[in-house]
Short mmCIF file of C-alpha atoms in Angstrom, two decimals:
data_model
loop_
_atom_site.label_atom_id
_atom_site.label_comp_id
_atom_site.label_asym_id
_atom_site.label_seq_id
_atom_site.Cartn_x
_atom_site.Cartn_y
_atom_site.Cartn_z
CA UNK A 1 21.47 55.33 -14.71
CA UNK A 2 18.83 57.82 -15.73
CA UNK A 3 19.95 60.60 -18.05
CA UNK A 4 18.99 64.27 -17.77
CA UNK A 5 15.86 63.86 -19.90
CA UNK A 6 14.62 60.92 -17.83
CA UNK A 7 15.34 62.74 -14.58
CA UNK A 8 13.10 65.52 -15.87
CA UNK A 9 10.36 62.98 -16.63
CA UNK A 10 10.64 61.58 -13.09
CA UNK A 11 10.32 65.07 -11.57
CA UNK A 12 7.32 65.85 -13.78
CA UNK A 13 5.64 62.50 -13.01
CA UNK A 14 6.08 63.05 -9.28
CA UNK A 15 4.61 66.53 -9.70
CA UNK A 16 1.47 64.94 -11.19
CA UNK A 17 1.81 65.82 -14.88
CA UNK A 18 -0.04 63.17 -16.92
CA UNK A 19 2.20 63.46 -20.00
CA UNK A 20 5.31 62.83 -17.87
CA UNK A 21 3.65 59.87 -16.13
CA UNK A 22 2.72 58.38 -19.50
CA UNK A 23 6.20 58.85 -20.92
CA UNK A 24 7.85 57.46 -17.78
CA UNK A 25 5.51 54.46 -17.75
CA UNK A 26 6.34 53.78 -21.39
CA UNK A 27 10.09 53.91 -20.61
CA UNK A 28 9.71 51.35 -17.77
CA UNK A 29 7.38 49.25 -19.93
CA UNK A 30 9.89 48.74 -22.74
CA UNK A 31 13.14 49.71 -21.03
CA UNK A 32 15.59 52.37 -22.09
CA UNK A 33 19.26 53.19 -21.93
CA UNK A 34 18.93 54.70 -18.47
CA UNK A 35 15.85 52.98 -17.01
CA UNK A 36 15.38 49.22 -16.56
CA UNK A 37 12.48 47.19 -17.89
CA UNK A 38 10.05 46.92 -14.92
CA UNK A 39 6.40 46.01 -15.42
CA UNK A 40 5.29 46.83 -11.82
CA UNK A 41 6.86 50.31 -12.05
CA UNK A 42 5.41 50.84 -15.52
CA UNK A 43 1.95 49.86 -14.23
CA UNK A 44 2.29 52.34 -11.35
CA UNK A 45 2.93 55.33 -13.61
CA UNK A 46 0.56 54.28 -16.38
CA UNK A 47 -2.27 53.88 -13.92
CA UNK A 48 -1.61 57.34 -12.46
CA UNK A 49 -1.74 58.76 -15.97
CA UNK A 50 -4.93 56.81 -16.74
CA UNK A 51 -6.58 58.24 -13.63
CA UNK A 52 -6.11 61.67 -15.20
CA UNK A 53 -7.98 60.57 -18.32
CA UNK A 54 -4.99 59.66 -20.52
CA UNK A 55 -6.34 57.28 -23.18
CA UNK A 56 -2.91 56.04 -24.28
CA UNK A 57 -2.18 54.97 -20.69
CA UNK A 58 -5.07 52.55 -20.39
CA UNK A 59 -4.38 51.28 -23.91
CA UNK A 60 -0.82 50.44 -22.86
CA UNK A 61 -2.13 48.75 -19.70
CA UNK A 62 -4.59 46.67 -21.71
CA UNK A 63 -2.02 45.71 -24.34
CA UNK A 64 1.07 44.98 -22.24
CA UNK A 65 0.27 44.39 -18.54
CA UNK A 66 -0.31 40.62 -18.03
CA UNK A 67 -3.12 39.17 -15.96
CA UNK A 68 -0.73 37.84 -13.26
CA UNK A 69 0.45 41.38 -12.45
CA UNK A 70 -3.09 42.75 -12.61
CA UNK A 71 -4.23 40.20 -10.02
CA UNK A 72 -1.43 41.25 -7.66
CA UNK A 73 -2.39 44.92 -7.81
CA UNK A 74 -3.79 46.39 -4.62
CA UNK A 75 -6.23 48.50 -6.67
CA UNK A 76 -8.77 47.03 -9.10
CA UNK A 77 -7.68 47.38 -12.72
CA UNK A 78 -10.65 45.79 -14.47
CA UNK A 79 -12.05 49.12 -15.66
CA UNK A 80 -8.82 49.98 -17.53
CA UNK A 81 -8.91 46.68 -19.44
CA UNK A 82 -12.59 47.26 -20.14
CA UNK A 83 -11.85 50.67 -21.68
CA UNK A 84 -8.98 49.24 -23.72
CA UNK A 85 -11.28 46.45 -24.96
CA UNK A 86 -13.89 49.05 -25.93
CA UNK A 87 -11.12 50.64 -27.98
CA UNK A 88 -10.74 47.40 -29.97
CA UNK A 89 -7.73 45.72 -28.27
CA UNK A 90 -8.14 41.91 -28.29
CA UNK A 91 -5.37 41.34 -25.71
CA UNK A 92 -7.17 43.66 -23.28
CA UNK A 93 -10.36 41.67 -23.85
CA UNK A 94 -8.54 38.46 -22.94
CA UNK A 95 -7.22 39.88 -19.66
CA UNK A 96 -10.66 41.35 -18.89
CA UNK A 97 -12.20 37.90 -19.34
CA UNK A 98 -9.52 36.28 -17.16
CA UNK A 99 -10.07 38.80 -14.38
CA UNK A 100 -13.86 38.53 -14.45
CA UNK A 101 -14.59 34.92 -15.41
CA UNK A 102 -11.82 33.23 -13.43
CA UNK A 103 -12.53 35.07 -10.16
CA UNK A 104 -16.02 33.86 -9.09
CA UNK A 105 -15.40 34.96 -5.49
CA UNK A 106 -15.69 38.61 -6.61
CA UNK A 107 -19.19 37.98 -8.04
CA UNK A 108 -19.17 40.56 -10.88
CA UNK A 109 -22.49 42.01 -12.03
CA UNK A 110 -24.31 40.32 -14.90
CA UNK A 111 -23.58 43.13 -17.38
CA UNK A 112 -19.81 42.98 -16.77
CA UNK A 113 -19.82 39.19 -16.96
CA UNK A 114 -21.66 39.31 -20.30
CA UNK A 115 -19.19 41.86 -21.60
CA UNK A 116 -16.26 39.70 -20.45
CA UNK A 117 -17.67 36.72 -22.34
CA UNK A 118 -18.02 38.85 -25.47
CA UNK A 119 -14.43 40.06 -25.04
CA UNK A 120 -13.24 36.47 -24.67
CA UNK A 121 -14.99 35.43 -27.88
CA UNK A 122 -13.43 38.35 -29.74
CA UNK A 123 -9.95 37.47 -28.44
CA UNK A 124 -10.44 33.84 -29.45
CA UNK A 125 -11.50 34.84 -32.96
CA UNK A 126 -8.42 37.05 -33.14
CA UNK A 127 -6.27 33.94 -32.74
CA UNK A 128 -5.10 34.34 -29.11
CA UNK A 129 -4.42 30.79 -27.92
CA UNK A 130 -4.95 31.60 -24.23
CA UNK A 131 -8.39 33.00 -25.07
CA UNK A 132 -9.25 29.89 -27.06
CA UNK A 133 -8.23 27.69 -24.12
CA UNK A 134 -10.29 29.74 -21.65
CA UNK A 135 -13.27 29.74 -24.01
CA UNK A 136 -13.03 25.95 -24.35
CA UNK A 137 -13.11 25.59 -20.56
CA UNK A 138 -15.97 28.06 -20.24
CA UNK A 139 -18.13 26.44 -22.92
CA UNK A 140 -17.46 22.77 -22.21
CA UNK A 141 -18.28 20.90 -19.04
CA UNK A 142 -15.78 18.47 -17.54
CA UNK A 143 -17.90 15.49 -18.59
CA UNK A 144 -18.22 16.71 -22.19
CA UNK A 145 -14.51 17.50 -22.42
CA UNK A 146 -13.72 13.79 -22.31
CA UNK A 147 -16.07 12.93 -25.19
CA UNK A 148 -15.97 16.00 -27.47
CA UNK A 149 -13.03 17.90 -28.95
CA UNK A 150 -14.31 21.49 -29.17
CA UNK A 151 -13.09 23.76 -31.90
CA UNK A 152 -11.58 26.22 -29.44
CA UNK A 153 -9.75 23.48 -27.58
CA UNK A 154 -8.25 22.26 -30.84
CA UNK A 155 -7.14 25.75 -31.83
CA UNK A 156 -5.67 26.43 -28.38
CA UNK A 157 -3.69 23.20 -28.57
CA UNK A 158 -2.45 24.12 -32.06
CA UNK A 159 -1.48 27.51 -30.64
CA UNK A 160 0.91 25.88 -28.17
CA UNK A 161 -1.11 26.05 -24.91
CA UNK A 162 0.25 23.09 -22.92
CA UNK A 163 -2.91 22.71 -20.84
CA UNK A 164 -5.02 22.55 -23.99
CA UNK A 165 -2.71 19.96 -25.54
CA UNK A 166 -2.95 17.85 -22.37
CA UNK A 167 -6.74 18.21 -22.24
CA UNK A 168 -7.02 17.24 -25.90
CA UNK A 169 -4.93 14.11 -25.32
CA UNK A 170 -6.98 13.24 -22.22
CA UNK A 171 -10.20 13.68 -24.18
CA UNK A 172 -8.99 11.38 -26.96
CA UNK A 173 -7.80 8.80 -24.43
CA UNK A 174 -11.02 8.77 -22.41
CA UNK A 175 -13.11 8.54 -25.58
CA UNK A 176 -10.85 5.74 -26.90
CA UNK A 177 -10.09 7.65 -30.08
CA UNK A 178 -6.82 5.79 -30.50
CA UNK A 179 -5.89 7.18 -33.91
CA UNK A 180 -6.35 10.77 -32.74
CA UNK A 181 -4.44 10.08 -29.53
CA UNK A 182 -1.48 8.37 -31.18
CA UNK A 183 -1.32 11.01 -33.93
CA UNK A 184 -0.58 13.67 -31.32
CA UNK A 185 1.06 11.65 -28.56
CA UNK A 186 3.34 9.24 -30.43
CA UNK A 187 5.74 11.90 -31.82
CA UNK A 188 6.06 13.38 -28.31
CA UNK A 189 6.65 9.93 -26.81
CA UNK A 190 9.36 9.14 -29.35
CA UNK A 191 11.08 12.46 -28.65
CA UNK A 192 11.07 11.69 -24.92
CA UNK A 193 12.35 8.17 -25.54
CA UNK A 194 15.14 9.51 -27.72
CA UNK A 195 16.24 11.79 -24.87
CA UNK A 196 16.23 8.72 -22.59
CA UNK A 197 16.49 10.56 -19.25
CA UNK A 198 13.89 9.09 -16.88
CA UNK A 199 15.16 11.12 -13.95
CA UNK A 200 13.96 14.37 -15.51
CA UNK A 201 10.61 13.05 -16.76
CA UNK A 202 7.63 14.73 -15.14
CA UNK A 203 4.43 12.87 -14.26
CA UNK A 204 2.48 13.96 -17.41
CA UNK A 205 5.38 12.88 -19.62
CA UNK A 206 5.60 9.48 -17.92
CA UNK A 207 1.85 9.03 -18.32
CA UNK A 208 2.15 9.91 -22.01
CA UNK A 209 4.77 7.18 -22.49
CA UNK A 210 2.73 4.63 -20.56
CA UNK A 211 -0.45 5.37 -22.48
CA UNK A 212 1.30 5.19 -25.84
CA UNK A 213 2.77 1.82 -24.87
CA UNK A 214 -0.65 0.58 -23.78
CA UNK A 215 -2.33 1.72 -26.99
CA UNK A 216 0.39 0.23 -29.19
CA UNK A 217 0.40 -3.03 -27.23
CA UNK A 218 -3.36 -3.28 -27.70
CA UNK A 219 -2.91 -3.28 -31.46
CA UNK A 220 -4.09 0.30 -31.94
CA UNK A 221 -0.94 1.44 -33.70
CA UNK A 222 -1.18 -0.98 -36.62
CA UNK A 223 2.13 -1.45 -38.36
CA UNK A 224 3.78 1.12 -36.06
CA UNK A 225 3.59 -1.24 -33.06
CA UNK A 226 7.19 -2.25 -32.43
CA UNK A 227 7.61 -4.54 -29.35
CA UNK A 228 11.04 -3.10 -28.60
CA UNK A 229 9.69 0.46 -28.71
CA UNK A 230 6.72 -0.48 -26.51
CA UNK A 231 9.05 -2.04 -23.94
CA UNK A 232 11.31 1.04 -24.03
CA UNK A 233 8.33 3.36 -23.45
CA UNK A 234 7.17 1.26 -20.50
CA UNK A 235 10.60 1.02 -18.96
CA UNK A 236 11.17 4.79 -19.10
CA UNK A 237 7.72 5.48 -17.65
CA UNK A 238 8.19 2.87 -14.91
CA UNK A 239 11.56 4.34 -13.95
CA UNK A 240 9.80 7.72 -13.70
CA UNK A 241 7.39 6.11 -11.18
CA UNK A 242 4.33 5.76 -13.44
CA UNK A 243 2.29 3.05 -11.74
CA UNK A 244 0.53 1.57 -14.80
CA UNK A 245 3.87 1.22 -16.55
CA UNK A 246 5.25 -0.48 -13.44
CA UNK A 247 2.33 -2.93 -13.52
CA UNK A 248 2.97 -3.65 -17.20
CA UNK A 249 6.68 -4.18 -16.54
CA UNK A 250 5.93 -6.56 -13.67
CA UNK A 251 3.56 -8.61 -15.80
CA UNK A 252 6.10 -8.63 -18.65
CA UNK A 253 8.83 -10.05 -16.42
CA UNK A 254 6.38 -12.62 -15.00
CA UNK A 255 5.25 -13.54 -18.53
CA UNK A 256 1.64 -13.57 -17.35
CA UNK A 257 -1.64 -11.68 -17.31
CA UNK A 258 -3.13 -10.05 -14.20
CA UNK A 259 -5.07 -13.21 -13.31
CA UNK A 260 -1.90 -15.30 -13.37
CA UNK A 261 -2.50 -16.98 -16.72
CA UNK A 262 0.55 -17.22 -18.97
CA UNK A 263 0.57 -14.72 -21.83
CA UNK A 264 -0.63 -16.47 -25.00
CA UNK A 265 2.26 -17.05 -27.33
CA UNK A 266 4.73 -15.69 -24.80
CA UNK A 267 8.34 -16.76 -25.05
CA UNK A 268 11.20 -16.81 -22.60
CA UNK A 269 11.35 -17.74 -18.95
CA UNK A 270 9.83 -15.62 -16.20
CA UNK A 271 11.92 -13.56 -13.79
CA UNK A 272 9.69 -13.43 -10.73
CA UNK A 273 12.20 -11.45 -8.66
CA UNK A 274 12.07 -8.49 -11.06
CA UNK A 275 8.31 -8.93 -11.52
CA UNK A 276 7.72 -8.71 -7.77
CA UNK A 277 9.84 -5.54 -7.53
CA UNK A 278 7.84 -3.72 -10.20
CA UNK A 279 4.46 -4.99 -9.01
CA UNK A 280 5.20 -4.00 -5.42
CA UNK A 281 6.04 -0.46 -6.51
CA UNK A 282 2.82 -0.25 -8.51
CA UNK A 283 0.79 -1.63 -5.60
CA UNK A 284 2.30 0.82 -3.13
CA UNK A 285 1.07 3.61 -5.42
CA UNK A 286 -2.52 2.40 -5.05
CA UNK A 287 -2.91 0.00 -7.98
CA UNK A 288 -5.01 -2.90 -6.72
CA UNK A 289 -4.35 -5.01 -9.84
CA UNK A 290 -0.68 -5.15 -8.84
CA UNK A 291 -1.45 -6.74 -5.46
CA UNK A 292 -3.78 -9.21 -7.16
CA UNK A 293 -1.08 -10.16 -9.67
CA UNK A 294 1.39 -10.60 -6.80
CA UNK A 295 -1.01 -12.99 -5.09
CA UNK A 296 -1.12 -15.06 -8.27
CA UNK A 297 2.70 -15.20 -8.43
CA UNK A 298 3.02 -16.49 -4.87
CA UNK A 299 0.62 -19.32 -5.74
CA UNK A 300 2.60 -20.52 -8.74
CA UNK A 301 4.22 -23.94 -8.17
CA UNK A 302 7.17 -22.98 -10.38
CA UNK A 303 8.00 -20.02 -8.12
CA UNK A 304 10.80 -21.11 -5.79
CA UNK A 305 9.49 -18.88 -2.97
CA UNK A 306 5.88 -20.01 -3.22
CA UNK A 307 4.04 -18.81 -0.11
CA UNK A 308 0.33 -19.36 0.53
CA UNK A 309 0.26 -16.87 3.41
CA UNK A 310 1.83 -14.10 1.34
CA UNK A 311 -0.55 -14.85 -1.52
CA UNK A 312 -3.54 -14.52 0.80
CA UNK A 313 -2.21 -11.27 2.30
CA UNK A 314 -1.76 -9.70 -1.14
CA UNK A 315 -5.17 -10.98 -2.25
CA UNK A 316 -6.89 -9.38 0.73
CA UNK A 317 -5.05 -6.12 0.15
CA UNK A 318 -6.30 -6.00 -3.43
CA UNK A 319 -9.82 -6.83 -2.24
CA UNK A 320 -9.75 -4.06 0.37
CA UNK A 321 -8.74 -1.62 -2.38
CA UNK A 322 -11.89 -2.58 -4.31
CA UNK A 323 -10.56 -4.96 -6.96
CA UNK A 324 -13.53 -7.09 -7.98
CA UNK A 325 -11.73 -10.30 -8.92
CA UNK A 326 -9.80 -10.25 -5.63
CA UNK A 327 -13.04 -9.78 -3.69
CA UNK A 328 -14.56 -12.79 -5.45
CA UNK A 329 -11.47 -14.90 -4.72
CA UNK A 330 -11.51 -13.82 -1.05
CA UNK A 331 -15.16 -14.79 -0.78
CA UNK A 332 -14.59 -18.17 -2.38
CA UNK A 333 -11.55 -18.85 -0.21
CA UNK A 334 -13.40 -17.99 3.00
CA UNK A 335 -16.37 -20.15 2.02
CA UNK A 336 -14.18 -23.16 1.30
CA UNK A 337 -12.62 -22.75 4.76
CA UNK A 338 -15.93 -22.21 6.57
CA UNK A 339 -15.53 -25.37 8.67
CA UNK A 340 -12.01 -24.50 9.73
CA UNK A 341 -12.87 -21.29 11.53
CA UNK A 342 -16.06 -19.77 12.94
CA UNK A 343 -17.18 -16.70 11.03
CA UNK A 344 -15.60 -17.65 7.72
CA UNK A 345 -19.07 -17.96 6.17
CA UNK A 346 -19.89 -14.40 7.29
CA UNK A 347 -16.59 -13.20 5.85
CA UNK A 348 -17.31 -15.03 2.59
CA UNK A 349 -20.68 -13.30 2.25
CA UNK A 350 -19.05 -9.92 2.93
CA UNK A 351 -16.55 -10.24 0.07
CA UNK A 352 -19.04 -11.82 -2.32
CA UNK A 353 -21.46 -8.95 -1.69
CA UNK A 354 -18.70 -6.47 -2.52
CA UNK A 355 -17.90 -8.28 -5.77
CA UNK A 356 -21.57 -8.65 -6.72
CA UNK A 357 -22.11 -4.92 -6.17
CA UNK A 358 -19.49 -4.32 -8.89
CA UNK A 359 -21.32 -6.55 -11.35
CA UNK A 360 -19.65 -9.92 -10.78
CA UNK A 361 -22.22 -12.47 -11.94
CA UNK A 362 -20.34 -15.39 -10.37
CA UNK A 363 -20.40 -13.67 -6.97
CA UNK A 364 -24.14 -13.02 -7.27
CA UNK A 365 -24.75 -16.68 -8.12
CA UNK A 366 -22.63 -17.81 -5.15
CA UNK A 367 -24.55 -15.51 -2.81
CA UNK A 368 -27.82 -16.97 -4.03
CA UNK A 369 -26.60 -20.41 -2.95
CA UNK A 370 -24.90 -19.40 0.30
CA UNK A 371 -27.48 -16.99 1.73
CA UNK A 372 -30.84 -17.42 -0.03
CA UNK A 373 -34.05 -15.91 1.24
CA UNK A 374 -36.07 -18.88 2.48
CA UNK A 375 -39.40 -19.15 0.66
CA UNK A 376 -41.21 -22.13 2.18
CA UNK A 377 -44.51 -21.96 4.07
CA UNK A 378 -42.75 -22.32 7.44
CA UNK A 379 -40.73 -19.18 6.70
CA UNK A 380 -43.58 -17.08 5.35
CA UNK A 381 -46.24 -17.91 7.95
CA UNK A 382 -44.67 -15.91 10.80
CA UNK A 383 -44.03 -12.96 8.53
CA UNK A 384 -47.72 -12.84 7.64
CA UNK A 385 -48.53 -11.96 11.26
CA UNK A 386 -48.09 -8.25 10.71
CA UNK A 387 -48.27 -6.49 14.08
CA UNK A 388 -50.94 -3.86 14.57
CA UNK A 389 -50.64 -0.55 16.34
CA UNK A 390 -52.01 -1.96 19.58
CA UNK A 391 -49.34 -4.64 19.70
CA UNK A 392 -46.59 -2.14 18.91
CA UNK A 393 -47.72 0.08 21.77
CA UNK A 394 -48.24 -2.64 24.38
CA UNK A 395 -45.56 -5.17 23.37
CA UNK A 396 -42.92 -3.36 21.27
CA UNK A 397 -40.34 -6.14 21.52
CA UNK A 398 -42.71 -8.79 20.24
CA UNK A 399 -43.88 -6.44 17.49
CA UNK A 400 -40.23 -5.85 16.51
CA UNK A 401 -39.59 -9.60 16.30
CA UNK A 402 -42.60 -10.07 14.04
CA UNK A 403 -41.37 -7.21 11.85
CA UNK A 404 -38.00 -8.95 11.52
CA UNK A 405 -39.76 -12.20 10.63
CA UNK A 406 -41.69 -10.48 7.83
CA UNK A 407 -38.60 -8.69 6.51
CA UNK A 408 -36.09 -11.56 6.57
CA UNK A 409 -38.46 -14.57 6.34
CA UNK A 410 -37.86 -16.12 9.75
CA UNK A 411 -39.66 -19.11 11.22
CA UNK A 412 -41.64 -18.65 14.42
CA UNK A 413 -38.87 -20.16 16.52
CA UNK A 414 -36.21 -18.02 14.82
CA UNK A 415 -38.24 -14.86 15.34
CA UNK A 416 -38.80 -15.58 19.04
CA UNK A 417 -35.30 -16.86 19.94
CA UNK A 418 -32.98 -14.76 17.73
CA UNK A 419 -30.49 -12.65 19.70
CA UNK A 420 -30.65 -9.43 17.71
CA UNK A 421 -27.50 -7.95 19.19
CA UNK A 422 -25.21 -10.85 18.24
CA UNK A 423 -26.94 -11.81 14.98
CA UNK A 424 -26.34 -8.49 13.18
CA UNK A 425 -23.03 -8.34 11.28
CA UNK A 426 -23.89 -5.27 9.25
CA UNK A 427 -24.01 -6.88 5.82
CA UNK A 428 -25.94 -9.96 6.93
CA UNK A 429 -27.85 -11.63 9.78
CA UNK A 430 -26.58 -14.90 11.25
CA UNK A 431 -29.66 -16.94 12.14
CA UNK A 432 -28.37 -19.46 14.66
CA UNK A 433 -30.66 -20.76 17.45
CA UNK A 434 -29.20 -24.28 17.65
CA UNK A 435 -28.27 -23.85 21.31
CA UNK A 436 -31.92 -23.37 22.27
CA UNK A 437 -34.00 -25.05 19.62
CA UNK A 438 -33.76 -28.59 18.23
CA UNK A 439 -33.66 -29.37 14.50
CA UNK A 440 -32.71 -25.80 13.61
CA UNK A 441 -29.80 -24.96 11.31
CA UNK A 442 -27.41 -22.05 11.14
CA UNK A 443 -28.08 -19.91 8.11
CA UNK A 444 -27.25 -16.47 6.77
CA UNK A 445 -29.64 -13.80 5.49
CA UNK A 446 -28.36 -10.84 3.47
CA UNK A 447 -29.20 -7.28 4.39
CA UNK A 448 -29.84 -6.12 0.83
CA UNK A 449 -31.37 -2.63 0.95
CA UNK A 450 -30.99 0.62 2.84
CA UNK A 451 -34.56 0.24 4.13
CA UNK A 452 -33.70 -3.13 5.66
CA UNK A 453 -30.57 -1.64 7.21
CA UNK A 454 -32.54 1.25 8.74
CA UNK A 455 -35.22 -1.06 10.13
CA UNK A 456 -32.61 -3.41 11.58
CA UNK A 457 -30.77 -0.52 13.26
CA UNK A 458 -34.04 0.76 14.73
CA UNK A 459 -34.98 -2.67 16.07
CA UNK A 460 -31.46 -3.23 17.44
CA UNK A 461 -31.76 -0.01 19.47
CA UNK A 462 -34.92 -1.42 21.12
CA UNK A 463 -33.02 -4.47 22.38
CA UNK A 464 -29.84 -2.66 23.45
CA UNK A 465 -30.94 -1.97 27.03
CA UNK A 466 -32.74 -5.22 27.79
CA UNK A 467 -31.75 -8.78 28.64
CA UNK A 468 -33.10 -11.13 25.98
CA UNK A 469 -32.01 -14.28 27.83
CA UNK A 470 -34.44 -16.84 29.30
CA UNK A 471 -34.52 -15.05 32.66
CA UNK A 472 -34.83 -11.58 31.17
CA UNK A 473 -37.70 -9.28 30.39
CA UNK A 474 -38.97 -11.37 27.49
CA UNK A 475 -38.87 -14.66 29.38
CA UNK A 476 -37.96 -18.04 27.95
CA UNK A 477 -39.12 -19.47 24.64
CA UNK A 478 -42.34 -21.00 25.98
CA UNK A 479 -43.32 -17.73 27.65
CA UNK A 480 -42.68 -15.81 24.43
CA UNK A 481 -44.63 -18.40 22.44
CA UNK A 482 -47.57 -18.24 24.86
CA UNK A 483 -47.59 -14.45 24.70
CA UNK A 484 -47.55 -14.56 20.88
CA UNK A 485 -50.45 -17.03 20.68
CA UNK A 486 -52.46 -15.04 23.21
CA UNK A 487 -52.00 -11.71 21.49
CA UNK A 488 -52.06 -12.97 17.89
CA UNK A 489 -54.51 -15.91 17.65
CA UNK A 490 -53.54 -16.53 14.04
CA UNK A 491 -50.10 -17.65 15.27
CA UNK A 492 -51.52 -20.70 17.05
CA UNK A 493 -51.09 -23.17 14.19
CA UNK A 494 -48.61 -21.54 11.82
CA UNK A 495 -45.93 -24.21 12.32
CA UNK A 496 -45.28 -27.34 14.44
CA UNK A 497 -43.49 -26.98 17.77
CA UNK A 498 -40.22 -28.85 17.76
CA UNK A 499 -38.72 -29.87 21.05
CA UNK A 500 -36.34 -27.49 22.77
CA UNK A 501 -32.71 -28.50 22.83
CA UNK A 502 -31.53 -29.98 26.07
#
């Protein structure tokens, strides 16, 4: 309860006397016997005193009112922190920088922004860890942060800023500076492991344990790598739902690598039931390697619940999530079963293309064998008949067929008989005219580039509204061939005419 002196200060502050407002604000700022400690109330009275030109008021605001409260204020307070900074207060300079540099929506003028950056540098040099952390974020791009450990970031981490410590660990991890990472992270990991309470571990702590285990297991810890400690780190992180630790635990119980090969020098029998539990949890959190490893388990002859269907389902799930090795396996599997089901060759090309796009040399070699670009004279002759403007204007469908022949190296019969609407599968063209033309073979042609995709889409739109069958607008094969030879004389002898299929 306020005493008589404080009641007098309250009456004077309400009457507008600056010295009473300053004194009352100071009492609420630090607390007193009769008045509680209240930063919002202190800010209210100190700001009223500052508005009357009281220098001590804005100095107290700059020194003691935190940035969180300043951001909640209905009135802008930047100018008070600016004046306090001009008076030499480093803490006021830090809050000024936080208000100006971390609020881009307000778009401060260039002069104020420059001053805020100068204030931030002064606060950082004065040893304020929050200023050092903000300066590190201001002066280092996200890409550079993972490869360079700036001086300010290091000092902010040493000053106890948790975000700076996390960023420093992330930078060391991404740059593969194992010694620097383990020097900082290993003591923290051991302290967490000693506590041994996975239920209270937060996601960053679980990641720290998992990364330390991975680095130590990779031989980065030297003599400090203790298998029992590594397993304990992984188990705690996995119980805290860290997906990479769950993957490692699953592989440990299965005594195998991700590709299903037994761990070199591994001892003990596998426990596939526990391995499947951990790998399923990791997979459900978006880790494609876990589904791929599960597919390898279900193929193992020593697994009592061996299931080819389950293995294929897990393999396809990993492939759909972008795992390169799974995409290659899916492509190979579909190609081996191409005679069992129509369309398996198209599916094989789809997965092999995905794997090749991620740099899989084996997938690229398989594609070269499965869907090569034909290069013989029969396939290049039709493509040489480039349509002119007159042909495009008068016979757009024929011109489009010749354009396809030039782009995808089609024979004359393929160019004239191909059903564009059914041949396009997005990633490839299925060239199959066996029903209409003797001696022809089904083959696949890849759609490799964006230009080819655009041209194919444009040509497909031309054929959407017409009937390309023998009785349609284009006529049968002989009518199309006659039209081609009449309009393009060079097409008369480009290839022999095989007999039509019965």
